[in-house]
Amino acid sequence: QTCQYLGSSDGKQIGKFKVNCIHEKQNKAFQEKCFSFKDVNHEDEDYLTTIRQFEFLAWRDGEDTPMAVQPMLDILEAVNRWQPHLGETRPILIHCESGYRRSGLVAVLLNEIHRVQDNKGQINIVESVKTMKQRNKVIVQNP
């Protein structure tokens, strides 16, 4: 619901930003949207940014776990394909309605995928969760 009002093909102004939906695609697991945000007070291209949103459809609010593993793998793969385009200074924003559980789990799994890639196969999910909980205590629900 957070981004439902964003982006239309004709451009919608929200505050000082003009928002356009550049592209949108959906499958059973997730919906992917790409938005452009342009500061209307500046003509310079430095004030234009692109945001890609991945909405996980296969794990509904109120469900303790996703119904299947493959949809989770599909969204993780899609985010990993996009992330190299961002560079070191452009973080990925992960959100869900509650602000934890689903988005927290996706953040932990993405962190572990990068840890495996960087450390040649070594993972430490417990350490990832502890580190993330230092920044946001409710990012992953306690058992």
Coordinates of C-alpha atoms in Angstrom, one line a residue:
Q1 CA 0.0 0.0 0.0
T2 CA 2.9 2.3 0.6
C3 CA 3.6 3.0 -3.0
Q4 CA 0.3 2.4 -4.6
Y5 CA -0.3 6.1 -5.3
L6 CA 3.1 6.6 -6.9
G7 CA 3.7 6.8 -10.5
S8 CA 1.5 7.1 -13.5
S9 CA 2.5 7.1 -17.1
D10 CA 1.6 10.8 -17.4
G11 CA 3.6 11.9 -14.3
K12 CA 2.2 12.9 -11.0
Q13 CA 3.6 15.6 -8.7
I14 CA 4.0 14.6 -5.1
G15 CA 5.4 17.5 -3.1
K16 CA 8.4 18.9 -5.0
F17 CA 8.8 15.7 -7.0
K18 CA 7.4 14.6 -10.3
V19 CA 7.0 10.9 -10.3
N20 CA 6.7 8.7 -13.4
C21 CA 6.2 4.9 -13.5
I22 CA 8.8 3.9 -16.1
H23 CA 7.9 0.2 -16.2
E24 CA 6.0 -2.4 -14.3
K25 CA 5.9 -6.2 -14.5
Q26 CA 4.3 -8.8 -12.3
N27 CA 4.6 -12.5 -11.9
K28 CA 3.1 -14.9 -9.2
A29 CA 5.9 -14.2 -6.7
F30 CA 6.4 -10.4 -6.9
Q31 CA 5.7 -7.2 -8.7
E32 CA 8.5 -5.0 -9.9
K33 CA 8.1 -1.3 -10.6
C34 CA 10.6 1.3 -11.7
F35 CA 9.9 5.0 -10.9
S36 CA 11.7 8.2 -11.9
F37 CA 11.7 11.0 -9.3
K38 CA 12.6 14.5 -10.5
D39 CA 12.9 17.5 -8.3
V40 CA 10.7 20.1 -10.1
N41 CA 12.7 23.0 -8.7
H42 CA 15.8 21.9 -10.6
E43 CA 16.4 21.3 -14.3
D44 CA 19.7 19.6 -13.7
E45 CA 19.8 15.8 -14.3
D46 CA 21.6 15.5 -10.9
Y47 CA 18.1 16.0 -9.4
L48 CA 16.7 12.9 -11.2
T49 CA 16.8 9.5 -9.6
T50 CA 15.4 6.1 -10.4
I51 CA 13.8 3.8 -7.8
R52 CA 13.0 0.2 -8.3
Q53 CA 10.5 -1.4 -6.0
F54 CA 10.1 -5.1 -5.5
E55 CA 6.8 -6.0 -3.9
F56 CA 6.7 -9.6 -2.6
L57 CA 3.2 -10.9 -3.3
A58 CA 3.7 -14.6 -2.3
W59 CA 3.9 -13.8 1.4
R60 CA 0.9 -12.1 2.7
D61 CA 0.7 -10.0 5.9
G62 CA -0.4 -12.3 8.8
E63 CA 1.2 -15.4 7.4
D64 CA 4.1 -16.7 9.6
T65 CA 6.1 -18.0 6.6
P66 CA 5.9 -17.9 2.9
M67 CA 3.7 -20.6 1.4
A68 CA 6.6 -21.9 -0.8
V69 CA 10.3 -21.4 -1.0
Q70 CA 10.6 -20.7 -4.8
P71 CA 8.9 -17.3 -4.7
M72 CA 11.4 -16.2 -2.1
L73 CA 14.2 -17.4 -4.2
D74 CA 12.7 -15.6 -7.3
I75 CA 12.6 -12.2 -5.5
L76 CA 16.1 -12.6 -4.1
E77 CA 17.4 -13.4 -7.5
A78 CA 15.6 -10.3 -9.0
V79 CA 17.0 -8.0 -6.4
N80 CA 20.5 -9.4 -6.8
R81 CA 20.3 -8.9 -10.6
W82 CA 19.4 -5.2 -10.0
Q83 CA 21.8 -4.4 -7.1
P84 CA 25.0 -4.2 -9.1
H85 CA 23.5 -1.2 -11.0
L86 CA 23.3 0.7 -7.8
G87 CA 27.0 1.0 -6.7
E88 CA 28.3 1.3 -3.2
T89 CA 26.5 4.6 -2.3
R90 CA 23.0 3.6 -3.4
P91 CA 21.4 1.3 -0.8
I92 CA 18.4 -1.0 -1.3
L93 CA 15.3 -0.1 0.6
I94 CA 13.3 -3.1 1.7
H95 CA 9.9 -2.6 3.2
C96 CA 6.6 -4.3 4.1
E97 CA 3.5 -3.1 5.9
S98 CA 4.7 -4.0 9.4
G99 CA 8.3 -2.9 8.9
Y100 CA 9.8 -6.3 10.0
R101 CA 9.3 -10.0 9.6
R102 CA 9.0 -10.2 5.8
S103 CA 11.3 -7.3 4.9
G104 CA 13.6 -8.2 7.8
L105 CA 13.9 -11.8 6.5
V106 CA 14.6 -10.6 3.0
A107 CA 17.3 -8.2 4.3
V108 CA 19.0 -11.0 6.3
L109 CA 18.9 -13.4 3.3
L110 CA 20.3 -10.8 0.9
N111 CA 23.0 -10.0 3.4
E112 CA 23.9 -13.7 3.6
I113 CA 24.0 -14.1 -0.2
H114 CA 26.5 -11.3 -0.3
R115 CA 28.5 -12.8 2.6
V116 CA 28.7 -16.1 0.7
Q117 CA 29.9 -14.3 -2.5
D118 CA 32.4 -12.2 -0.6
N119 CA 33.7 -14.8 1.8
K120 CA 33.8 -17.8 -0.5
G121 CA 30.9 -19.7 1.0
Q122 CA 30.9 -18.8 4.7
I123 CA 27.6 -17.8 6.1
N124 CA 26.5 -16.7 9.6
I125 CA 22.8 -16.0 9.8
V126 CA 22.9 -15.6 13.6
E127 CA 25.5 -12.9 13.3
S128 CA 23.6 -11.1 10.5
V129 CA 20.4 -11.0 12.6
K130 CA 22.3 -9.7 15.7
T131 CA 24.0 -7.0 13.6
M132 CA 20.7 -5.9 12.0
K133 CA 18.9 -6.0 15.4
Q134 CA 21.4 -3.5 16.7
R135 CA 20.1 -1.0 14.1
N136 CA 16.4 -2.1 14.4
K137 CA 15.4 -4.3 17.3
V138 CA 12.2 -5.6 15.6
I139 CA 13.7 -6.2 12.1
V140 CA 13.2 -9.9 12.5
Q141 CA 10.6 -11.3 14.8
N142 CA 11.8 -13.3 17.9
P143 CA 10.6 -16.9 18.2

